[in-house]
Amino acid sequence: MADDDLFPVVSFGSLMSEGIALSRRGQHDKALGCFNDALKLRAGDKHCLITRSKCFLRLGDTENSLKDAEASLQIDNTFYEGLYQKAETLYAMGDFEFALVFYHRGRRLRPDLHKFQLGIHKAEEAIINCIGNPSSVKLESKEELCFVSRQAEKKKDSQKQQNKPKDQKDQKQTKKQSPKTEQQLLGRLYADKAYMEKLLKDEDLMQSSTRQGVKVMAMVLGGISYPNQCWDFWQQQKPIYARVYERKVLRQVRAQDKKQKPSNIARSIAKEMEDIELMLARGSAEQSCRKAERLLKKIQAWSENEVPNKHELIGNLYSCIGNAQLAMGQMEAALHSHKMDLECAREHTLMDAISRALDNIGHVYARIGKFKQAINTWEEKIPLAQSSLEKAWLFHEIGRCYLELDKAEVAQDYGEQSLQSADEEGDVEWQLHATVLVAQAQVKLKDYQSAILNFEKALEKARLVPSEAAQNGIIA
């Protein structure tokens, strides 16, 4: 058995898909491994960094989550997903003020995304819950005021707490709140707290110790302090008045014909879009197509007030439907869906969507053997290509079509352009594909010496990828 048989070839895309699927099932440790491997194949990919950051955050590792979010912003400081993830991580760390700054930055970049507005609201509410309403605060110091994080404030609070007299600490621990209010905030913990407070009244028990020499009183007081800490945290995050207000709003919403809020609609759409893409990635094209068609009808029925990015979503869904139809072999239907995506994108001047639709239409034309139409479509896309990697595969696909049309000289030219773009990106896989295309064009041009040299270069690239199938093909 060859050594390569022991190591299955994995791609960046497959690792990302597997990681996302594992994360959705709650297997975040395994998902983290997939994202780590994906970043080894494509170091510094901002989308992978953000996905790994989300995984770290779900595992409670806020430090690494923040590092990945900041790394994505170093690559692209206008990357709105990076801004949102950094804000979410800072919020989870309790740095509400800094989180608010990045929610605002994200909203300035993408005012159409409701998640930034929601982030602003929750950060502002958390700040007010911690320090009170700013209008009620009077600043006495005339010295320069500095902007400090919640983490720094917590350190100061802990130092003050250590310097307080013991009597004050005990007084704070035994502070009594309204039983009704406590019960609302603590929930099931309220009964545990009441039971431990009852134990405190048993003087004989409180004077006793465990076999290990630990005082029972210390254990009971420690048990009581935990619900008190929960009380402080929940009072900051969501005080009673906020909960009462939320219930009131919920009743009003249900009374108004059960209409969804735009923020709820946006969350629901985002989840359904993710499901559609995952179904297609797992090979369930028919199921993905049906779900996308149902969601498309729902979005078309909603107003632009409910779904501000309605046209962008409609185009995206046509694209998903077209990809699923292509996977099922429904070529004409796929071509129609991708053309609908292009029409919608052009009507509303959505440049990224235009690029995506041209790419997909070219793929369908190439699959059904209409190489001239595929070339025309992809050549229209060239000015819209945003990276060297995108140009590498685009030039390769155009060159491949020219080779099919027996225009070897043009195919060689596009192959060389593809190789140049792949070299700029440092992508070995596309260097391999481009070199093979150039060599095949040279064979048709009867430039056999150059073809042999390029096939030998391609063989070296195939060993680096590694791909046994490519090596065997090149040798043959």
Short mmCIF file of C-alpha atoms in Angstrom, two decimals:
data_model
loop_
_atom_site.label_atom_id
_atom_site.label_comp_id
_atom_site.label_asym_id
_atom_site.label_seq_id
_atom_site.Cartn_x
_atom_site.Cartn_y
_atom_site.Cartn_z
CA MET A 1 0.00 0.00 0.00
CA ALA A 2 1.37 3.44 -0.93
CA ASP A 3 2.07 5.90 1.85
CA ASP A 4 -0.42 8.40 0.37
CA ASP A 5 -3.27 5.91 0.88
CA LEU A 6 -2.82 6.25 4.63
CA PHE A 7 -3.52 9.99 4.53
CA PRO A 8 -6.83 11.03 2.96
CA VAL A 9 -6.64 14.31 1.03
CA VAL A 10 -8.57 17.03 2.82
CA SER A 11 -9.30 20.53 1.59
CA PHE A 12 -9.78 23.84 3.36
CA GLY A 13 -13.47 23.87 2.42
CA SER A 14 -14.18 20.37 3.71
CA LEU A 15 -12.49 21.12 7.05
CA MET A 16 -14.52 24.33 7.41
CA SER A 17 -17.80 22.54 6.62
CA GLU A 18 -17.02 19.72 9.06
CA GLY A 19 -16.02 22.20 11.79
CA ILE A 20 -19.23 24.23 11.38
CA ALA A 21 -21.34 21.05 11.47
CA LEU A 22 -19.59 19.81 14.65
CA SER A 23 -19.98 23.21 16.30
CA ARG A 24 -23.70 23.26 15.56
CA ARG A 25 -24.01 19.85 17.24
CA GLY A 26 -22.29 21.26 20.32
CA GLN A 27 -19.02 19.35 19.75
CA HIS A 28 -16.91 22.50 20.02
CA ASP A 29 -13.65 20.73 21.00
CA LYS A 30 -13.74 18.62 17.84
CA ALA A 31 -14.78 21.62 15.75
CA LEU A 32 -11.78 23.52 17.08
CA GLY A 33 -9.49 20.82 15.72
CA CYS A 34 -11.01 21.20 12.23
CA PHE A 35 -10.56 24.98 12.28
CA ASN A 36 -6.93 24.59 13.45
CA ASP A 37 -6.23 22.21 10.56
CA ALA A 38 -8.00 24.53 8.10
CA LEU A 39 -5.79 27.44 9.18
CA LYS A 40 -2.70 25.29 8.57
CA LEU A 41 -3.82 24.94 4.95
CA ARG A 42 -4.77 28.60 4.57
CA ALA A 43 -3.05 30.64 7.25
CA GLY A 44 -4.61 33.99 8.04
CA ASP A 45 -7.99 33.29 6.43
CA LYS A 46 -10.19 35.89 8.11
CA HIS A 47 -13.41 33.88 7.77
CA CYS A 48 -11.83 30.82 9.40
CA LEU A 49 -10.37 32.97 12.18
CA ILE A 50 -13.84 34.35 12.99
CA THR A 51 -15.41 30.89 12.94
CA ARG A 52 -12.71 29.64 15.32
CA SER A 53 -13.21 32.73 17.50
CA LYS A 54 -16.92 31.85 17.85
CA CYS A 55 -15.93 28.31 18.81
CA PHE A 56 -13.51 29.60 21.48
CA LEU A 57 -16.25 31.87 22.84
CA ARG A 58 -18.70 28.97 23.15
CA LEU A 59 -16.02 27.06 25.07
CA GLY A 60 -15.61 30.03 27.42
CA ASP A 61 -12.07 30.81 26.20
CA THR A 62 -12.58 34.56 25.77
CA GLU A 63 -8.85 35.32 25.56
CA ASN A 64 -8.27 33.21 22.44
CA SER A 65 -11.62 34.31 21.01
CA LEU A 66 -10.48 37.92 21.26
CA LYS A 67 -7.07 37.10 19.71
CA ASP A 68 -8.70 35.52 16.63
CA ALA A 69 -11.16 38.40 16.23
CA GLU A 70 -8.31 40.94 16.41
CA ALA A 71 -6.20 38.86 13.98
CA SER A 72 -9.01 38.99 11.40
CA LEU A 73 -9.17 42.79 11.77
CA GLN A 74 -5.42 43.09 11.28
CA ILE A 75 -5.90 41.39 7.91
CA ASP A 76 -8.90 43.58 7.01
CA ASN A 77 -9.83 46.44 9.34
CA THR A 78 -13.17 46.88 7.53
CA PHE A 79 -14.19 43.24 8.07
CA TYR A 80 -17.58 43.70 9.75
CA GLU A 81 -17.77 40.08 11.01
CA GLY A 82 -14.47 40.65 12.81
CA LEU A 83 -15.81 43.84 14.42
CA TYR A 84 -18.97 42.06 15.56
CA GLN A 85 -17.08 39.08 16.98
CA LYS A 86 -14.66 41.35 18.84
CA ALA A 87 -17.59 43.27 20.30
CA GLU A 88 -19.36 40.05 21.34
CA THR A 89 -16.21 38.71 23.02
CA LEU A 90 -15.59 41.98 24.86
CA TYR A 91 -19.21 41.92 26.04
CA ALA A 92 -18.78 38.35 27.32
CA MET A 93 -15.62 39.48 29.18
CA GLY A 94 -17.60 42.26 30.86
CA ASP A 95 -15.85 45.05 28.91
CA PHE A 96 -19.19 46.63 28.04
CA GLU A 97 -17.73 50.07 27.20
CA PHE A 98 -15.20 48.71 24.70
CA ALA A 99 -17.85 46.35 23.27
CA LEU A 100 -20.08 49.37 22.68
CA VAL A 101 -17.29 51.08 20.71
CA PHE A 102 -16.97 48.13 18.30
CA TYR A 103 -20.73 47.67 17.94
CA HIS A 104 -20.86 51.32 16.83
CA ARG A 105 -17.99 50.83 14.38
CA GLY A 106 -19.73 47.82 12.88
CA ARG A 107 -23.01 49.71 12.53
CA ARG A 108 -21.26 52.54 10.68
CA LEU A 109 -19.89 49.98 8.21
CA ARG A 110 -23.08 47.92 7.87
CA PRO A 111 -26.13 49.92 9.01
CA ASP A 112 -28.35 47.33 7.31
CA LEU A 113 -27.39 44.60 9.81
CA HIS A 114 -29.65 44.58 12.88
CA LYS A 115 -27.20 42.62 15.00
CA PHE A 116 -25.02 45.70 15.50
CA GLN A 117 -28.01 47.76 16.69
CA LEU A 118 -28.99 44.95 19.06
CA GLY A 119 -25.42 44.87 20.36
CA ILE A 120 -25.50 48.62 21.01
CA HIS A 121 -28.72 48.31 22.99
CA LYS A 122 -27.52 45.44 25.17
CA ALA A 123 -24.13 47.06 25.83
CA GLU A 124 -25.75 50.38 26.78
CA GLU A 125 -28.21 48.60 29.07
CA ALA A 126 -25.40 46.63 30.74
CA ILE A 127 -23.42 49.84 31.34
CA ILE A 128 -26.45 51.56 32.89
CA ASN A 129 -27.17 48.51 35.03
CA CYS A 130 -23.59 48.64 36.35
CA ILE A 131 -23.09 52.37 36.93
CA GLY A 132 -26.59 53.80 36.81
CA ASN A 133 -28.07 56.36 34.46
CA PRO A 134 -25.39 58.89 33.39
CA SER A 135 -27.79 61.82 34.04
CA SER A 136 -27.85 60.93 37.75
CA VAL A 137 -24.05 61.00 38.11
CA LYS A 138 -22.25 64.21 39.21
CA LEU A 139 -18.53 64.33 38.54
CA GLU A 140 -16.61 66.17 41.27
CA SER A 141 -13.05 65.71 40.01
CA LYS A 142 -11.72 68.36 37.63
CA GLU A 143 -8.83 66.15 36.57
CA GLU A 144 -8.67 64.49 33.19
CA LEU A 145 -11.12 61.60 32.94
CA CYS A 146 -9.86 58.40 31.40
CA PHE A 147 -11.78 55.62 29.66
CA VAL A 148 -11.24 52.41 31.60
CA SER A 149 -12.49 48.90 30.96
CA ARG A 150 -14.68 46.82 33.19
CA GLN A 151 -11.74 44.50 33.86
CA ALA A 152 -9.75 47.39 35.40
CA GLU A 153 -12.76 48.44 37.47
CA LYS A 154 -13.12 44.89 38.79
CA LYS A 155 -9.48 44.92 39.96
CA LYS A 156 -10.06 48.19 41.81
CA ASP A 157 -13.22 46.82 43.41
CA SER A 158 -11.39 43.70 44.61
CA GLN A 159 -8.62 45.83 46.15
CA LYS A 160 -11.18 48.01 47.95
CA GLN A 161 -12.95 44.90 49.16
CA GLN A 162 -9.73 43.55 50.68
CA ASN A 163 -9.11 46.83 52.52
CA LYS A 164 -12.61 46.97 54.03
CA PRO A 165 -13.05 46.10 57.72
CA LYS A 166 -14.30 42.60 58.38
CA ASP A 167 -17.54 43.92 59.88
CA GLN A 168 -18.43 45.68 56.63
CA LYS A 169 -17.81 42.49 54.60
CA ASP A 170 -20.02 40.45 56.89
CA GLN A 171 -22.68 43.14 56.79
CA LYS A 172 -22.69 43.04 52.99
CA GLN A 173 -22.90 39.24 52.94
CA THR A 174 -25.87 39.12 55.25
CA LYS A 175 -27.66 42.01 53.48
CA LYS A 176 -31.33 41.16 53.11
CA GLN A 177 -33.30 41.77 49.93
CA SER A 178 -37.03 41.57 49.34
CA PRO A 179 -37.94 37.83 49.38
CA LYS A 180 -40.17 38.26 46.34
CA THR A 181 -37.43 40.06 44.39
CA GLU A 182 -34.81 37.50 45.45
CA GLN A 183 -37.02 34.63 44.36
CA GLN A 184 -37.56 36.21 40.94
CA LEU A 185 -33.84 36.68 40.33
CA LEU A 186 -32.46 33.49 41.90
CA GLY A 187 -35.13 31.06 40.72
CA ARG A 188 -34.28 27.53 41.93
CA LEU A 189 -31.29 28.81 43.90
CA TYR A 190 -33.64 30.72 46.21
CA ALA A 191 -34.73 27.54 48.04
CA ASP A 192 -31.07 26.48 48.52
CA LYS A 193 -30.14 29.90 49.90
CA ALA A 194 -33.12 29.86 52.31
CA TYR A 195 -32.14 26.39 53.54
CA MET A 196 -28.51 27.42 54.22
CA GLU A 197 -29.63 30.59 56.04
CA LYS A 198 -31.78 28.35 58.24
CA LEU A 199 -28.71 26.19 59.02
CA LEU A 200 -26.88 29.29 60.27
CA LYS A 201 -29.32 29.47 63.20
CA ASP A 202 -28.15 26.06 64.50
CA GLU A 203 -25.28 27.19 66.76
CA ASP A 204 -24.06 23.67 67.62
CA LEU A 205 -23.83 22.72 63.96
CA MET A 206 -22.01 25.94 63.10
CA GLN A 207 -19.33 25.28 65.74
CA SER A 208 -18.62 21.77 64.43
CA SER A 209 -16.04 20.74 61.80
CA THR A 210 -15.75 18.07 59.11
CA ARG A 211 -13.29 15.15 59.30
CA GLN A 212 -10.87 17.20 57.21
CA GLY A 213 -11.00 20.02 59.76
CA VAL A 214 -13.10 22.44 57.68
CA LYS A 215 -15.52 24.56 59.73
CA VAL A 216 -19.17 23.91 58.83
CA MET A 217 -19.91 27.64 59.23
CA ALA A 218 -17.32 28.51 56.56
CA MET A 219 -18.87 25.99 54.17
CA VAL A 220 -22.38 27.33 54.74
CA LEU A 221 -21.29 30.95 54.34
CA GLY A 222 -19.51 30.00 51.11
CA GLY A 223 -22.70 28.34 49.88
CA ILE A 224 -24.72 31.47 50.66
CA SER A 225 -22.19 33.75 48.94
CA TYR A 226 -22.68 31.95 45.60
CA PRO A 227 -26.38 32.92 45.22
CA ASN A 228 -25.41 36.44 46.33
CA GLN A 229 -22.86 36.61 43.51
CA CYS A 230 -25.50 35.36 41.09
CA TRP A 231 -27.81 38.08 42.42
CA ASP A 232 -25.20 40.79 41.69
CA PHE A 233 -24.45 39.45 38.21
CA TRP A 234 -28.08 39.03 37.14
CA GLN A 235 -28.97 42.41 38.63
CA GLN A 236 -26.31 43.95 36.37
CA GLN A 237 -27.20 41.94 33.29
CA LYS A 238 -30.98 42.12 33.60
CA PRO A 239 -32.62 43.73 36.61
CA ILE A 240 -36.20 43.05 37.69
CA TYR A 241 -37.58 46.17 36.02
CA ALA A 242 -36.07 45.00 32.71
CA ARG A 243 -37.67 41.56 33.05
CA VAL A 244 -41.07 43.04 33.84
CA TYR A 245 -40.75 45.37 30.85
CA GLU A 246 -39.79 42.47 28.58
CA ARG A 247 -42.85 40.47 29.64
CA LYS A 248 -45.05 43.51 28.97
CA VAL A 249 -43.55 43.97 25.50
CA LEU A 250 -43.93 40.26 24.76
CA ARG A 251 -47.64 40.43 25.58
CA GLN A 252 -48.04 43.47 23.30
CA VAL A 253 -46.28 41.70 20.45
CA ARG A 254 -48.49 38.63 20.76
CA ALA A 255 -51.57 40.85 20.80
CA GLN A 256 -50.55 42.58 17.53
CA ASP A 257 -51.37 39.70 15.16
CA LYS A 258 -48.26 37.83 16.33
CA LYS A 259 -46.05 39.85 13.96
CA GLN A 260 -42.32 39.21 14.27
CA LYS A 261 -39.83 41.96 15.04
CA PRO A 262 -37.25 42.69 12.30
CA SER A 263 -34.47 41.52 14.65
CA ASN A 264 -36.24 38.18 15.22
CA ILE A 265 -36.86 37.83 11.49
CA ALA A 266 -33.18 38.48 10.78
CA ARG A 267 -32.07 35.82 13.29
CA SER A 268 -34.55 33.33 11.87
CA ILE A 269 -33.41 33.98 8.28
CA ALA A 270 -29.73 33.69 9.22
CA LYS A 271 -30.32 30.28 10.83
CA GLU A 272 -32.33 29.01 7.84
CA MET A 273 -29.66 30.21 5.39
CA GLU A 274 -27.02 28.35 7.40
CA ASP A 275 -29.17 25.20 7.34
CA ILE A 276 -29.61 25.49 3.54
CA GLU A 277 -25.84 25.75 2.96
CA LEU A 278 -25.08 22.87 5.35
CA MET A 279 -27.63 20.58 3.69
CA LEU A 280 -26.02 21.19 0.30
CA ALA A 281 -22.51 20.68 1.74
CA ARG A 282 -23.60 17.33 3.21
CA GLY A 283 -25.01 16.14 -0.14
CA SER A 284 -28.73 16.72 0.59
CA ALA A 285 -29.28 18.87 -2.52
CA GLU A 286 -33.00 18.16 -2.88
CA GLN A 287 -33.72 19.00 0.75
CA SER A 288 -31.59 22.15 0.51
CA CYS A 289 -33.45 23.24 -2.64
CA ARG A 290 -36.91 22.74 -1.09
CA LYS A 291 -35.97 24.68 2.05
CA ALA A 292 -34.49 27.54 -0.02
CA GLU A 293 -37.64 27.75 -2.18
CA ARG A 294 -39.88 27.93 0.91
CA LEU A 295 -37.71 30.66 2.47
CA LEU A 296 -37.69 32.60 -0.81
CA LYS A 297 -41.52 32.72 -0.85
CA LYS A 298 -41.58 33.94 2.76
CA ILE A 299 -39.04 36.72 2.14
CA GLN A 300 -40.84 37.88 -1.03
CA ALA A 301 -44.01 38.28 1.06
CA TRP A 302 -42.29 40.46 3.71
CA SER A 303 -41.84 44.21 3.40
CA GLU A 304 -38.48 46.01 3.22
CA ASN A 305 -39.18 47.45 6.70
CA GLU A 306 -39.24 43.91 8.10
CA VAL A 307 -36.27 42.74 6.00
CA PRO A 308 -34.05 45.74 5.06
CA ASN A 309 -31.63 43.61 2.98
CA LYS A 310 -34.52 41.85 1.20
CA HIS A 311 -33.09 42.07 -2.36
CA GLU A 312 -29.69 40.79 -1.28
CA LEU A 313 -31.33 37.80 0.42
CA ILE A 314 -33.56 37.05 -2.57
CA GLY A 315 -30.51 36.95 -4.86
CA ASN A 316 -28.61 34.76 -2.39
CA LEU A 317 -31.50 32.30 -2.26
CA TYR A 318 -31.71 32.11 -6.07
CA SER A 319 -27.99 31.29 -5.98
CA CYS A 320 -28.53 28.53 -3.37
CA ILE A 321 -31.41 27.07 -5.39
CA GLY A 322 -29.29 27.13 -8.57
CA ASN A 323 -26.39 25.35 -6.86
CA ALA A 324 -28.72 22.67 -5.50
CA GLN A 325 -30.33 22.19 -8.94
CA LEU A 326 -26.87 21.87 -10.50
CA ALA A 327 -25.97 19.19 -7.92
CA MET A 328 -29.17 17.32 -8.89
CA GLY A 329 -28.31 17.54 -12.61
CA GLN A 330 -31.16 19.96 -13.43
CA MET A 331 -29.04 22.14 -15.75
CA GLU A 332 -31.71 24.32 -17.36
CA ALA A 333 -33.38 25.02 -14.02
CA ALA A 334 -29.99 25.86 -12.47
CA LEU A 335 -29.19 28.27 -15.33
CA HIS A 336 -32.57 30.00 -14.88
CA SER A 337 -32.05 30.38 -11.09
CA HIS A 338 -28.56 31.86 -11.48
CA LYS A 339 -29.82 34.26 -14.17
CA MET A 340 -32.54 35.40 -11.73
CA ASP A 341 -29.76 36.03 -9.18
CA LEU A 342 -27.86 38.12 -11.79
CA GLU A 343 -30.97 40.08 -12.76
CA CYS A 344 -31.72 40.93 -9.12
CA ALA A 345 -28.09 41.92 -8.45
CA ARG A 346 -27.91 44.21 -11.49
CA GLU A 347 -31.24 45.84 -10.70
CA HIS A 348 -30.04 46.82 -7.20
CA THR A 349 -26.30 47.31 -8.06
CA LEU A 350 -25.01 44.56 -5.75
CA MET A 351 -21.48 44.08 -7.09
CA ASP A 352 -20.56 41.02 -4.99
CA ALA A 353 -23.79 39.32 -6.04
CA ILE A 354 -23.13 40.16 -9.73
CA SER A 355 -19.70 38.52 -9.46
CA ARG A 356 -21.19 35.44 -7.76
CA ALA A 357 -23.96 35.05 -10.35
CA LEU A 358 -21.54 35.37 -13.32
CA ASP A 359 -19.33 32.72 -11.74
CA ASN A 360 -22.24 30.29 -11.31
CA ILE A 361 -23.68 30.91 -14.79
CA GLY A 362 -20.25 30.21 -16.31
CA HIS A 363 -20.06 26.91 -14.40
CA VAL A 364 -23.44 25.77 -15.75
CA TYR A 365 -22.51 26.68 -19.34
CA ALA A 366 -19.23 24.78 -19.00
CA ARG A 367 -21.01 21.73 -17.55
CA ILE A 368 -23.43 21.52 -20.52
CA GLY A 369 -20.64 22.03 -23.09
CA LYS A 370 -21.46 25.62 -24.11
CA PHE A 371 -17.84 26.72 -23.74
CA LYS A 372 -18.13 29.95 -25.75
CA GLN A 373 -20.98 31.21 -23.51
CA ALA A 374 -18.98 30.17 -20.43
CA ILE A 375 -15.95 32.15 -21.68
CA ASN A 376 -18.05 35.27 -22.37
CA THR A 377 -19.62 35.07 -18.90
CA TRP A 378 -16.33 34.55 -17.04
CA GLU A 379 -14.50 37.24 -19.04
CA GLU A 380 -17.21 39.68 -17.91
CA LYS A 381 -16.39 38.68 -14.32
CA ILE A 382 -12.60 39.33 -14.56
CA PRO A 383 -12.78 43.05 -13.51
CA LEU A 384 -14.85 42.04 -10.45
CA ALA A 385 -12.30 39.51 -9.14
CA GLN A 386 -11.06 40.76 -5.75
CA SER A 387 -8.07 38.52 -4.99
CA SER A 388 -5.21 36.75 -6.74
CA LEU A 389 -6.67 33.37 -5.74
CA GLU A 390 -10.01 34.24 -7.36
CA LYS A 391 -8.18 35.31 -10.54
CA ALA A 392 -6.13 32.09 -10.50
CA TRP A 393 -9.16 29.80 -10.77
CA LEU A 394 -11.04 32.22 -13.08
CA PHE A 395 -8.16 32.34 -15.62
CA HIS A 396 -7.79 28.56 -15.31
CA GLU A 397 -11.47 27.93 -16.08
CA ILE A 398 -11.41 30.27 -19.09
CA GLY A 399 -8.22 28.62 -20.35
CA ARG A 400 -9.77 25.18 -19.93
CA CYS A 401 -12.76 26.25 -22.07
CA TYR A 402 -10.44 27.59 -24.81
CA LEU A 403 -8.59 24.25 -24.73
CA GLU A 404 -11.91 22.44 -25.26
CA LEU A 405 -12.54 24.72 -28.28
CA ASP A 406 -9.07 23.75 -29.69
CA LYS A 407 -7.70 27.27 -29.21
CA ALA A 408 -4.51 26.07 -27.58
CA GLU A 409 -2.53 29.31 -27.92
CA VAL A 410 -5.18 31.34 -26.03
CA ALA A 411 -5.53 28.49 -23.50
CA GLN A 412 -1.76 28.62 -22.86
CA ASP A 413 -1.92 32.40 -22.33
CA TYR A 414 -4.73 32.06 -19.77
CA GLY A 415 -2.90 29.18 -18.09
CA GLU A 416 0.16 31.38 -17.63
CA GLN A 417 -1.99 34.18 -16.19
CA SER A 418 -3.55 31.65 -13.79
CA LEU A 419 -0.08 30.46 -12.74
CA GLN A 420 1.07 34.04 -12.14
CA SER A 421 -1.96 34.74 -9.89
CA ALA A 422 -1.45 31.44 -8.02
CA ASP A 423 2.22 32.37 -7.44
CA GLU A 424 1.14 35.76 -6.02
CA GLU A 425 -1.20 33.98 -3.60
CA GLY A 426 1.29 31.21 -2.83
CA ASP A 427 -1.39 28.55 -3.43
CA VAL A 428 0.28 25.25 -4.40
CA GLU A 429 -2.95 23.56 -5.50
CA TRP A 430 -3.76 26.23 -8.10
CA GLN A 431 -0.12 26.36 -9.17
CA LEU A 432 -0.53 22.65 -9.95
CA HIS A 433 -3.77 23.14 -11.96
CA ALA A 434 -2.35 26.09 -13.92
CA THR A 435 0.92 24.29 -14.76
CA VAL A 436 -0.99 21.23 -16.04
CA LEU A 437 -3.18 23.49 -18.23
CA VAL A 438 -0.10 25.19 -19.73
CA ALA A 439 1.52 21.79 -20.40
CA GLN A 440 -1.62 20.40 -22.08
CA ALA A 441 -1.87 23.49 -24.30
CA GLN A 442 1.79 23.06 -25.28
CA VAL A 443 1.12 19.42 -26.24
CA LYS A 444 -1.63 20.60 -28.62
CA LEU A 445 0.79 23.20 -29.99
CA LYS A 446 3.37 20.36 -30.45
CA ASP A 447 5.84 22.14 -28.18
CA TYR A 448 6.72 18.82 -26.55
CA GLN A 449 9.97 19.86 -24.84
CA SER A 450 8.23 22.72 -22.96
CA ALA A 451 5.28 20.44 -22.17
CA ILE A 452 7.58 17.84 -20.58
CA LEU A 453 9.26 20.50 -18.42
CA ASN A 454 5.90 21.81 -17.22
CA PHE A 455 4.57 18.30 -16.53
CA GLU A 456 7.67 17.70 -14.38
CA LYS A 457 7.01 20.94 -12.48
CA ALA A 458 3.37 19.88 -12.03
CA LEU A 459 4.51 16.50 -10.68
CA GLU A 460 6.56 18.30 -7.99
CA LYS A 461 3.50 20.37 -7.06
CA ALA A 462 1.33 17.23 -6.90
CA ARG A 463 3.73 15.71 -4.38
CA LEU A 464 3.47 18.83 -2.24
CA VAL A 465 -0.36 18.91 -2.18
CA PRO A 466 -0.23 15.75 -1.90
CA SER A 467 -2.43 14.11 -4.54
CA GLU A 468 -1.72 10.58 -5.69
CA ALA A 469 -4.41 10.81 -8.40
CA ALA A 470 -2.79 13.95 -9.83
CA GLN A 471 0.66 12.33 -9.72
CA ASN A 472 -0.60 9.25 -11.60
CA GLY A 473 -2.38 11.43 -14.17
CA ILE A 474 0.70 13.54 -14.84
CA ILE A 475 2.98 10.50 -15.13
CA ALA A 476 0.52 8.86 -17.56
#
